[in-house]
Coordinates of C-alpha atoms in Angstrom, one line a residue:
Chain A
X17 CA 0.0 0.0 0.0
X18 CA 1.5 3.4 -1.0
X19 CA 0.2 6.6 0.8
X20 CA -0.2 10.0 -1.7
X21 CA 2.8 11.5 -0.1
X22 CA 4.7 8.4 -1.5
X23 CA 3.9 9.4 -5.4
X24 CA 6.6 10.0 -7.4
X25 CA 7.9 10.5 -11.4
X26 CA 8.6 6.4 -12.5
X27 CA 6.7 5.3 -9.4
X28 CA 4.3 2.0 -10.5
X29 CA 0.8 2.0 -8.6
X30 CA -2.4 -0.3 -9.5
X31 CA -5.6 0.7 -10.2
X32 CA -8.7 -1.2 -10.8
X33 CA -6.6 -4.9 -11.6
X34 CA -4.0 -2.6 -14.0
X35 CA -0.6 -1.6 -13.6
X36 CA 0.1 2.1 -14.1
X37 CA 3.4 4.1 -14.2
X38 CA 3.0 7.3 -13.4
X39 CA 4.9 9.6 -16.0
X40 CA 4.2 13.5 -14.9
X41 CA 3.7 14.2 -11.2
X42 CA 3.0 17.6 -9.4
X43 CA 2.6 18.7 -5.6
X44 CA -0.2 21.5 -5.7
X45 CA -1.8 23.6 -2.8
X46 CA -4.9 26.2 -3.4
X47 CA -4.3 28.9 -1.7
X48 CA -5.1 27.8 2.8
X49 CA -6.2 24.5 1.4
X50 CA -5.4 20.7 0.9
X51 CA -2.4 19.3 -0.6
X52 CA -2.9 17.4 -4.1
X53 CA -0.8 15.3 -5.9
X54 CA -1.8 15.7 -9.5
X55 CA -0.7 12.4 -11.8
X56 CA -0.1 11.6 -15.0
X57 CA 0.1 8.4 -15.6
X58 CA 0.5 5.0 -18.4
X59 CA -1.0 1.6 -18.5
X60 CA 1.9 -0.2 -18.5
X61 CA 0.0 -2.8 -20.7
X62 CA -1.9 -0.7 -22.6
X63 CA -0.1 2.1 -22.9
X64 CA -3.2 4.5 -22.7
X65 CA -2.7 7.6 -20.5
X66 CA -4.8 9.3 -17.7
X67 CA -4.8 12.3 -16.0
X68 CA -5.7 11.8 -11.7
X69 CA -5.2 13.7 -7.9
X70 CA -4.8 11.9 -5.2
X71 CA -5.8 13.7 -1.9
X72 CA -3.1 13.6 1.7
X73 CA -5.6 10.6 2.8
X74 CA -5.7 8.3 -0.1
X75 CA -4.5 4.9 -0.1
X76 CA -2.6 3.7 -3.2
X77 CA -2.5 -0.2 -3.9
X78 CA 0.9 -2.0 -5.0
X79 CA 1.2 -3.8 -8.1
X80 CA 2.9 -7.3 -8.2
X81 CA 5.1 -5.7 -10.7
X82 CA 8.9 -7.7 -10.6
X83 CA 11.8 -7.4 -13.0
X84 CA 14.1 -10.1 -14.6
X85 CA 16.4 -11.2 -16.7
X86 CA 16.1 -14.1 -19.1
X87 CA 17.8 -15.7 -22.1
X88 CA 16.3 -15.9 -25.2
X89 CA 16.7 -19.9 -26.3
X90 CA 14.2 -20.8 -29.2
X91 CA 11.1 -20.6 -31.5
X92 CA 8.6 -23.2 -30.6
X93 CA 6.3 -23.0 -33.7
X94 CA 3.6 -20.7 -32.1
X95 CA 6.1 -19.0 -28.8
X96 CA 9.2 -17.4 -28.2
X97 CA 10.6 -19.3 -25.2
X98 CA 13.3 -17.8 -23.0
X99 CA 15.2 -19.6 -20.1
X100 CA 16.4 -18.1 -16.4
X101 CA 20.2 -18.2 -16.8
X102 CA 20.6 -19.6 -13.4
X103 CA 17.6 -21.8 -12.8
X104 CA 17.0 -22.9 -16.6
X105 CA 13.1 -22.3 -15.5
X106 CA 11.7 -21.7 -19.0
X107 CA 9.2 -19.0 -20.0
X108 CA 6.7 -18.8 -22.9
X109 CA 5.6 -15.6 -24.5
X110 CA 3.4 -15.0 -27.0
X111 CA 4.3 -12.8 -30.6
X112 CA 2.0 -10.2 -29.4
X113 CA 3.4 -9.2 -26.2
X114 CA 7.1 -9.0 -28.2
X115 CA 5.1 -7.2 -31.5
X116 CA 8.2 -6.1 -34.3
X117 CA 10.9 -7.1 -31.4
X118 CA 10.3 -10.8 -32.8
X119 CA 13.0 -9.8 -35.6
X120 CA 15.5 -8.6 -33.2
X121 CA 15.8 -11.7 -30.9
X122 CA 19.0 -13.2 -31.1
X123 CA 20.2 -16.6 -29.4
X124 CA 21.8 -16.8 -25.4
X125 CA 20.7 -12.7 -25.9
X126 CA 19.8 -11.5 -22.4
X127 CA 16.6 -9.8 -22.3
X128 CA 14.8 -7.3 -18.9
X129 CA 11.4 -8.7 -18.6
X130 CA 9.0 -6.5 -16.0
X131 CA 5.9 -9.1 -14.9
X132 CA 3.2 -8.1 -14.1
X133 CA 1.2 -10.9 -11.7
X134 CA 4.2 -13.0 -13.1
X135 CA 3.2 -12.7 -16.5
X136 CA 5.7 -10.4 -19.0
X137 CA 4.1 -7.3 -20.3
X138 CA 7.3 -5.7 -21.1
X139 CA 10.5 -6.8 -23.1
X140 CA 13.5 -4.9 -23.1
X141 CA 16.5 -6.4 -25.4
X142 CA 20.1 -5.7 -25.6
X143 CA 19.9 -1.7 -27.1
X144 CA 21.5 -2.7 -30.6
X145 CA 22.1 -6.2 -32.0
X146 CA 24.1 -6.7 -35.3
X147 CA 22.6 -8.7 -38.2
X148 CA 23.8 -9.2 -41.8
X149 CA 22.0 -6.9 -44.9
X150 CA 20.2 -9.8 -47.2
X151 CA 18.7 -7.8 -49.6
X152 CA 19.1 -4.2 -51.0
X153 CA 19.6 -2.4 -54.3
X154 CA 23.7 -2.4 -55.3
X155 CA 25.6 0.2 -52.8
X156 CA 26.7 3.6 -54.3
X157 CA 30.7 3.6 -53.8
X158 CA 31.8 7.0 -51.9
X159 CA 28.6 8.1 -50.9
X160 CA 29.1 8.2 -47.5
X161 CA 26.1 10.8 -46.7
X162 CA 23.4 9.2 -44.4
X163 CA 20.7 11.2 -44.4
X164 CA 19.9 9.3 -47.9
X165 CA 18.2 6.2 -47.4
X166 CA 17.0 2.9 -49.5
X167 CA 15.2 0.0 -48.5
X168 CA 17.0 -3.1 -47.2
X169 CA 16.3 -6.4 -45.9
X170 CA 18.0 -8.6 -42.4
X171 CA 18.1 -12.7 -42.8
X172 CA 14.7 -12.9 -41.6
X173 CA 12.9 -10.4 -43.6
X174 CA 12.3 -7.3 -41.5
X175 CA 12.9 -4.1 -43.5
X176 CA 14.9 -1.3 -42.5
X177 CA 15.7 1.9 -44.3
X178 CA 19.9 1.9 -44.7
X179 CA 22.4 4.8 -46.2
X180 CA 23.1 4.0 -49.9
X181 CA 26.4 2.7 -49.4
X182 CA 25.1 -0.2 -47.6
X183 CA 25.4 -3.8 -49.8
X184 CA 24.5 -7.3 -49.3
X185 CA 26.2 -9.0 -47.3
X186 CA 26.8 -6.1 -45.0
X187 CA 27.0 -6.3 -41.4
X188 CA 24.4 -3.7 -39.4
X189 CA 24.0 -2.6 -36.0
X190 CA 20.2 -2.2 -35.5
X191 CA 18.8 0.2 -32.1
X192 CA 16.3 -2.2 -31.3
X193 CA 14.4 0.4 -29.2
X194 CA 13.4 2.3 -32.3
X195 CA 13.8 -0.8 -34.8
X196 CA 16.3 1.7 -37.2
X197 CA 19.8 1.2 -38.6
X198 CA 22.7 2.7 -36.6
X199 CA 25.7 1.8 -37.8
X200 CA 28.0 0.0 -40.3
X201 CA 29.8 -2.9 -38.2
X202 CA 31.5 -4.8 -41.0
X203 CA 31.5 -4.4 -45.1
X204 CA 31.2 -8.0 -47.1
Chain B
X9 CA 21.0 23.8 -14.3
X10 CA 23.9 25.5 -14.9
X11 CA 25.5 27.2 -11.8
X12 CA 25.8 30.8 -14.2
X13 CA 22.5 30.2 -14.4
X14 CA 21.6 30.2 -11.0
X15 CA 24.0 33.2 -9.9
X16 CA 22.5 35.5 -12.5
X17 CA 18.8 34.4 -11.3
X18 CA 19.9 35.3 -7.7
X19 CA 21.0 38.7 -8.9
X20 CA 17.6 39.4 -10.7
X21 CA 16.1 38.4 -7.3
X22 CA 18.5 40.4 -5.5
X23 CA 17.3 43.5 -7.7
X24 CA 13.8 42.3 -7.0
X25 CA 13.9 42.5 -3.5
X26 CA 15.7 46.0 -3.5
X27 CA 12.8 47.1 -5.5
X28 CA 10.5 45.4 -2.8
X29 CA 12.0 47.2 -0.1
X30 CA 12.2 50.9 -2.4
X31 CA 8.2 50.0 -2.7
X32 CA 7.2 49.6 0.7
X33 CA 9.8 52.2 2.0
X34 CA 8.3 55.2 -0.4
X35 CA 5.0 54.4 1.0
X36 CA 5.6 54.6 4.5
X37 CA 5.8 51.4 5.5
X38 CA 8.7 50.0 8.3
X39 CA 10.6 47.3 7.8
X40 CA 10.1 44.3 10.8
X41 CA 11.9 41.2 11.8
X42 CA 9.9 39.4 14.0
X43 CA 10.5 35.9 15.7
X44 CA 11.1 32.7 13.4
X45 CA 11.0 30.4 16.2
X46 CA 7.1 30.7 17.8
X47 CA 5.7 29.1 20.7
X48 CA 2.5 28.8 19.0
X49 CA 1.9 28.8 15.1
X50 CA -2.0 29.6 13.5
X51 CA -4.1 26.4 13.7
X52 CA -4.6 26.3 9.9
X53 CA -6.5 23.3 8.8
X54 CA -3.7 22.3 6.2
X55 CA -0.6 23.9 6.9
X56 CA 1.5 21.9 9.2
X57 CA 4.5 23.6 11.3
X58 CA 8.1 22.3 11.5
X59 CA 9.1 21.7 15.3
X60 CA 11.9 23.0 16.7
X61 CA 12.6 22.0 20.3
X62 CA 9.7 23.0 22.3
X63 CA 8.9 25.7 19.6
X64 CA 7.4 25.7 16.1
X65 CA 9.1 27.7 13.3
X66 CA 6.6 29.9 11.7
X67 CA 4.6 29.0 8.7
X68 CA 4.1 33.2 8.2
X69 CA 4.6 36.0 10.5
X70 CA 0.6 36.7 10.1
X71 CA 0.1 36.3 14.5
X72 CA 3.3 38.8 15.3
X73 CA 2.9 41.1 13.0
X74 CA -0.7 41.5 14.0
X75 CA 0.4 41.8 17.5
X76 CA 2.2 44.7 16.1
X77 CA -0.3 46.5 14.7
X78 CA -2.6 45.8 17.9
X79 CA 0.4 47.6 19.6
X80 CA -0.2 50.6 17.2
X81 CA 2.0 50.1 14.3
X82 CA 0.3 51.5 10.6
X83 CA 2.1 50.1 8.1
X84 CA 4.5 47.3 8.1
X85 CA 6.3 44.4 6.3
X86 CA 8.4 42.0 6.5
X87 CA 10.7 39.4 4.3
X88 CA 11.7 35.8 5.5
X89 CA 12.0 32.4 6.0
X90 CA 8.8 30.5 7.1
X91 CA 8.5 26.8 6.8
X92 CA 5.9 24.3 6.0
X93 CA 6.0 20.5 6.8
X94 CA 5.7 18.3 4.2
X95 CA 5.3 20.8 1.0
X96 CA 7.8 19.9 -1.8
X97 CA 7.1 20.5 -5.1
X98 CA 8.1 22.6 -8.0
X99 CA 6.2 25.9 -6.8
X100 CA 6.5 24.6 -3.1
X101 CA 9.7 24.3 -0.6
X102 CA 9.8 23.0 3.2
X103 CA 11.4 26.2 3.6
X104 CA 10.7 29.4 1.5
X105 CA 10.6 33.2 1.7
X106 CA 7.7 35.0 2.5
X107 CA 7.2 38.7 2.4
X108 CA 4.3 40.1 4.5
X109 CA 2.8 43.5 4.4
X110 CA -0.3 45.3 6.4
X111 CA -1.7 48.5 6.1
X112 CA -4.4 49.9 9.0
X113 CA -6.7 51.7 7.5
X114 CA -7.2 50.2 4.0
X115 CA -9.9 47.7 2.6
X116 CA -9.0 44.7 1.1
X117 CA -9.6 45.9 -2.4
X118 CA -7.8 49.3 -1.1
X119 CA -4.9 46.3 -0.3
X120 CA -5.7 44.8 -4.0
X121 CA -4.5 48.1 -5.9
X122 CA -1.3 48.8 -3.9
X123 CA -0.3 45.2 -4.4
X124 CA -0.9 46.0 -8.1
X125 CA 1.1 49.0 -8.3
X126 CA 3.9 46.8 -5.9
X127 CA 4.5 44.2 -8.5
X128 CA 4.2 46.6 -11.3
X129 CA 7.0 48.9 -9.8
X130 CA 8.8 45.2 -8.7
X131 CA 9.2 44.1 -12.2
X132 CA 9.9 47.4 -13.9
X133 CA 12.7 47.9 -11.7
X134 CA 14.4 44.2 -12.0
X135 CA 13.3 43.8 -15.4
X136 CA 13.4 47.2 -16.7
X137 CA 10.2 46.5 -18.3
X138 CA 6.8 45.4 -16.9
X139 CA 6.2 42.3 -19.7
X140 CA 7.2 38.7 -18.5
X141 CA 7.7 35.6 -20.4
X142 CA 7.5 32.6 -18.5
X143 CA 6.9 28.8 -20.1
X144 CA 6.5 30.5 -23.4
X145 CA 3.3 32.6 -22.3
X146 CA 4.0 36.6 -22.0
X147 CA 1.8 38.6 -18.8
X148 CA 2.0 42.0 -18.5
X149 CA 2.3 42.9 -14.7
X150 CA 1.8 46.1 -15.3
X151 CA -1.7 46.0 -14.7
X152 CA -4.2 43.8 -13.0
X153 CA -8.0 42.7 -13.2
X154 CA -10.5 41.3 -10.7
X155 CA -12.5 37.6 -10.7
X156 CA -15.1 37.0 -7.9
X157 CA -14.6 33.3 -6.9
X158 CA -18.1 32.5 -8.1
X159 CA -17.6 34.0 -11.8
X160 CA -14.4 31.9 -11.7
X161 CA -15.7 28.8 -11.0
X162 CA -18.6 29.2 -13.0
X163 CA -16.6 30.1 -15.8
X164 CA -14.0 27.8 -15.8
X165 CA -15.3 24.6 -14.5
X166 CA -19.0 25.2 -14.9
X167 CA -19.7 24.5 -11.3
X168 CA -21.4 26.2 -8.6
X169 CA -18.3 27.2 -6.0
X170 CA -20.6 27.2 -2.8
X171 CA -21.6 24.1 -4.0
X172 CA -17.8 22.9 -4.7
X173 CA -17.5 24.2 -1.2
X174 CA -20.3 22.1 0.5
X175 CA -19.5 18.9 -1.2
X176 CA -15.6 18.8 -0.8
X177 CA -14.7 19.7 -4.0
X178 CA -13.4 22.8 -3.8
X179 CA -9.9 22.7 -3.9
X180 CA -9.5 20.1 -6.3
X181 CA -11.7 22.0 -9.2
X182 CA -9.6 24.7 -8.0
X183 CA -5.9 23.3 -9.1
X184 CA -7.1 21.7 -12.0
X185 CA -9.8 23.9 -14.0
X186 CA -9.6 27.3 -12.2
X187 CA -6.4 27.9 -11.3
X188 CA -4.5 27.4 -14.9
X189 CA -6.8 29.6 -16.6
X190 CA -6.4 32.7 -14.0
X191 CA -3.9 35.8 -14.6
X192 CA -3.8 34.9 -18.5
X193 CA -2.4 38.3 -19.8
X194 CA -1.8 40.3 -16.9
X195 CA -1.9 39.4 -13.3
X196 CA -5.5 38.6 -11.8
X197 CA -7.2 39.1 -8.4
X198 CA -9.5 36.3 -7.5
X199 CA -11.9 37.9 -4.8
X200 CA -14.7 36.5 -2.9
X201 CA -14.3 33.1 -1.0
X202 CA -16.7 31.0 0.2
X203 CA -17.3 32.1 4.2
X204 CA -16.0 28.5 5.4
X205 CA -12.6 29.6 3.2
X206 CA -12.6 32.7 5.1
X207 CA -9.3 31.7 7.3
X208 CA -8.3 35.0 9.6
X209 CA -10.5 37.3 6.9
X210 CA -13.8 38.9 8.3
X211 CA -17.2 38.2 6.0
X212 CA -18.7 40.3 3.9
X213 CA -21.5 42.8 5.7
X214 CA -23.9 42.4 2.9
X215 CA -23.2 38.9 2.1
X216 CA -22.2 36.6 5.1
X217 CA -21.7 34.0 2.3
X218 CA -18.5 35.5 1.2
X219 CA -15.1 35.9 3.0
X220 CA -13.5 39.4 1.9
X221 CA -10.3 37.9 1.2
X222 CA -8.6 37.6 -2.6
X223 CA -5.4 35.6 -3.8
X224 CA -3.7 36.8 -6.7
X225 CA -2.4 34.8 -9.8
X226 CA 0.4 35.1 -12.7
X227 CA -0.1 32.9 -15.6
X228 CA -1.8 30.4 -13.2
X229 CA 0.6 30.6 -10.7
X230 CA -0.5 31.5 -7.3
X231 CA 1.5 34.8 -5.8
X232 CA -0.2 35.9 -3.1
X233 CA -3.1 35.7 -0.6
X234 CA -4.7 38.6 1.4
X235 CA -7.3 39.0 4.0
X236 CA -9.4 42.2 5.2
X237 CA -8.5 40.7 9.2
X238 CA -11.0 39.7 11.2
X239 CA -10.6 42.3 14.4
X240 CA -13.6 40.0 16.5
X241 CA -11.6 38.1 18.9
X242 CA -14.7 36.2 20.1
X243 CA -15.2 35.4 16.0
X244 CA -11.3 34.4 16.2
X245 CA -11.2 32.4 18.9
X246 CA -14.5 30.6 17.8
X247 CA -12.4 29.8 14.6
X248 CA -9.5 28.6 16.1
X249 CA -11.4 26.2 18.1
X250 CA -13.2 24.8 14.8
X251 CA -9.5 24.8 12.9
X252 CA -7.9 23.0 16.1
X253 CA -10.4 20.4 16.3
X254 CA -9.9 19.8 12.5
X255 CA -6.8 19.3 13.2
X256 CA -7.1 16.5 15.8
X257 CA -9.4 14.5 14.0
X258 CA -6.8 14.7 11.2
X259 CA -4.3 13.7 13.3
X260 CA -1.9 16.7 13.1
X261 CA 0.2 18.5 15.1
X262 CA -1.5 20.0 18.7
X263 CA -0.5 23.7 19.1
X264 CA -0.5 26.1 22.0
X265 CA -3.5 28.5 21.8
X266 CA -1.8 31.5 20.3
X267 CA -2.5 33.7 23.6
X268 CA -0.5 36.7 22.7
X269 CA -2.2 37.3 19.5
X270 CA -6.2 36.7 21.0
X271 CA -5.1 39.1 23.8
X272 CA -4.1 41.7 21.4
X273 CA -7.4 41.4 19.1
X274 CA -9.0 41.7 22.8
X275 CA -7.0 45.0 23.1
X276 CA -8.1 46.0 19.7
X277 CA -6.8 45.3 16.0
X278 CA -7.2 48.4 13.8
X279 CA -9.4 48.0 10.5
X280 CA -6.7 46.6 8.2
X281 CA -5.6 44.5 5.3
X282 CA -3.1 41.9 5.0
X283 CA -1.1 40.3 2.1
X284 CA 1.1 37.1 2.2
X285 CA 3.4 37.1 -1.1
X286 CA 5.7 33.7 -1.9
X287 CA 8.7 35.9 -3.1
X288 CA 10.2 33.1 -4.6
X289 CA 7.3 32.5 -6.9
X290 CA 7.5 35.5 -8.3
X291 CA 11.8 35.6 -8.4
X292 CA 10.4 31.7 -10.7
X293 CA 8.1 34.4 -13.0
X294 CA 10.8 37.4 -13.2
X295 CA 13.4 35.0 -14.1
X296 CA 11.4 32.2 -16.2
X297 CA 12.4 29.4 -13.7
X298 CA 10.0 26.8 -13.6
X299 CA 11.1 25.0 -10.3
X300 CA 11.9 27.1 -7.0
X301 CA 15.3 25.5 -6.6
X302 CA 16.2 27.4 -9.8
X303 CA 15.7 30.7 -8.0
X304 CA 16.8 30.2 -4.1
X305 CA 20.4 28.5 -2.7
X306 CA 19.5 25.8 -1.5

């Protein structure tokens, strides 16, 4: 149970069975009256927003909200099952919950899970992973301007947009937060 | 932020306060340092006092300065430290600087216009102009306008504010629909509480609805609060009694009766205003800080 004064920026409360982070706070006082905590908060599953104030007395509940680390090991047909480094406990989860990360998982990769009631809502991989260019037009030699893109394909189909001097063969480092080329690692 | 930053926003606050003082000075007003540690603080239903040893440290200088004018003082102010348990936010510190002014003799719309003409003459001085700019929005301080409560709230929310009142509301229509929209282009008066807001302010003779006390707002910030003083002491001390037993049953702090200050409204307080002004809010507006700790060393 968290009491109003313990509201914070990044602090994770529950409301009505959902987890919520709260993402804008501010102490407020009208003039001789109550304190208010104003709150901005997100769904952490959703991701919908909402505005609410919480008064000196309220009572906030705790979500069973835990963080942890897990290996990504293999693709079961349906799932995406990762492993516990120490314990080998496995752990199934569903394309949804991952969305365009799918194309970014890499083998032994170790990847922050925050569980929600033990189930993962969130994935977090390693920030940039490097995979090889497997299709794109030819490369244009000496162009090394970046802010010129083309199409390009990884091994297992997801597109990115790459500089022109990119070929096949190619080895990219790919930010998977924002799913975008970041650098050259290695020419073929 | 950048510690040049913060040196250069406590020059413009050191000009601001020079300009303060030039203010009050040129219309006869002395200056007064009265006690920061108190034996007895206000019972204010939501302010709660820092302890220090068997003392409290003030949360205003409202009960001395009073006691002062009680004693036959016209016109003073004061600038300091008063502290408030528990308030931290970016408009609110633990400990902050107040400056405090009362005039005998003036009503508190009388109060309203002299505060005007004090943060006009503030600005233009520190700024050498009377237009701010502050989170992108520009306010003219050089002039002021007036909003009764009622109109506010009516106006901005769409509510009945005696109604807000009754049902608990108040306050948090207040901070989130009245408040933001008040002191838009140039600063703005809001007059006219609800009597159960009334606080140390007497009630309106022809409407004992209304509490003739304003608060006074800068691009939705909140400045400044002032009260045309209650001078009944048997009114006072009824108050206190209702404000102290609020207090218990919310479990705060038990104070002293303030005994000095209900023997001097016994002896007599002369007809006079009051204003309370949080002098680093307005250091935040003249320098375009948007979090106290921008504009005080702390």
């Amino acid at each position: 149970m968290f009491s109003a004064s313990d509201l914070k920026k990044g602090l994770k409360i529950e409301i009505d069975n959902a987890p919520w982070v709260i993402t804008e706070f501010e102490f407020c006082k009208p003039g001789k009256g109550t304190a208010l905590y104003r709150c901005r908060m997100k769904n952490m599953i959703t991701g919908i927003g909402m505005e609410k104030t919480y008064r000196p007395t309220d009572k906030i509940d705790e979500p069973d909200v835990a963080e942890r680390e897990m290996d990504y090991s293999y693709f079961d047909g349906h799932n995406y099952v990762f492993s516990d480094p120490n314990t080998y406990e496995e752990m199934t989860v569903a394309p949804e919950v991952l969305g365009d990360k799918i194309y970014f998982l890499i083998e032994n990769s170790t990847c922050q899970f925050t569980l929600y009631k033990g189930e993962p809502i969130d994935i977090t991989l390693p920030t940039f992973i490097e995979k090889v260019i497997a299709e794109t037009e030819p490369g244009v030699r000496g162009d090394t301007a970046t802010n010129v893109t083309k199409s390009a394909k990884i091994d297992n189909g997801y597109e990115i947009q790459v500089p022109l001097f990119i070929n096949v063969g190619d080895t990219v480092r790919i930010d998977t937060r924002t799913g975008q080329y970041a650098e050259r690692i290695a020419k073929a | 932020m950048s510690s040049n930053r913060l040196l250069e926003n406590l020059a413009l606050r050191s000009a601001m306060l020079r300009a303060m003082r030039d203010f009050f000075y040129s219309h006869g007003f002395i200056e007064t340092e009265t006690a920061v540690r108190i034996a007895a603080p206000a019972p204010e239903e939501y302010i709660e006092a820092v302890t220090s040893g068997r003392r409290f440290l003030r949360t205003s200088p409202e009960l001395e300065m009073k006691r002062l004018l009680a004693d036959g003082m016209k016109r003073i102010f004061q600038i300091g430290s008063c502290f408030r348990s528990g308030e931290y936010g970016s408009r609110h510190r633990e400990e902050f600087t107040m400056l405090e002014f009362y005039a005998s003799g003036l009503d508190y719309l009388e109060l309203a216009a002299l505060t005007g003409d004090l943060l006009a003459e503030t600005t233009r001085s520190a700024l050498g102009k009377t237009e701010i700019k502050w989170k992108a929005r520009h306010c003219d301080m050089s002039r002021t306008s007036f909003i009764t409560v009622e109109e506010a709230f009516r106006k901005y929310a769409g509510v009945d504010a005696f109604e807000a009142d009754r049902d608990d509301s108040f306050d948090e229509i207040m901070v989130t629909k009245v408040e933001p929209n008040l002191g838009k282009e140039h600063p703005e008066f809001l007059i006219d509480y609800p009597a159960r807001r009334a606080s140390l302010s007497r009630l309106s003779k022809k409407d004992t609805r209304i509490a003739c006390r304003w608060e006074l707002y800068a691009l939705g910030m909140e400045l400044a609060n002032a009260f045309w003083e209650l001078t009944d002491a048997a009114e006072q001390r009824a108050r206190f009694r209702e404000s102290a037993a609020f207090r218990l049953k919310s479990g705060m702090n038990e104070y002293p009766e303030p005994t000095a200050f209900l023997e001097a409204l016994d002896r007599g307080l002369p007809d006079s205003s009051g204003c309370a002004l949080g002098v680093d809010r307005l250091a935040m507006l003249l320098c375009g800080a948007e979090d106290i700790g921008e504009v005080r060393f702390e």
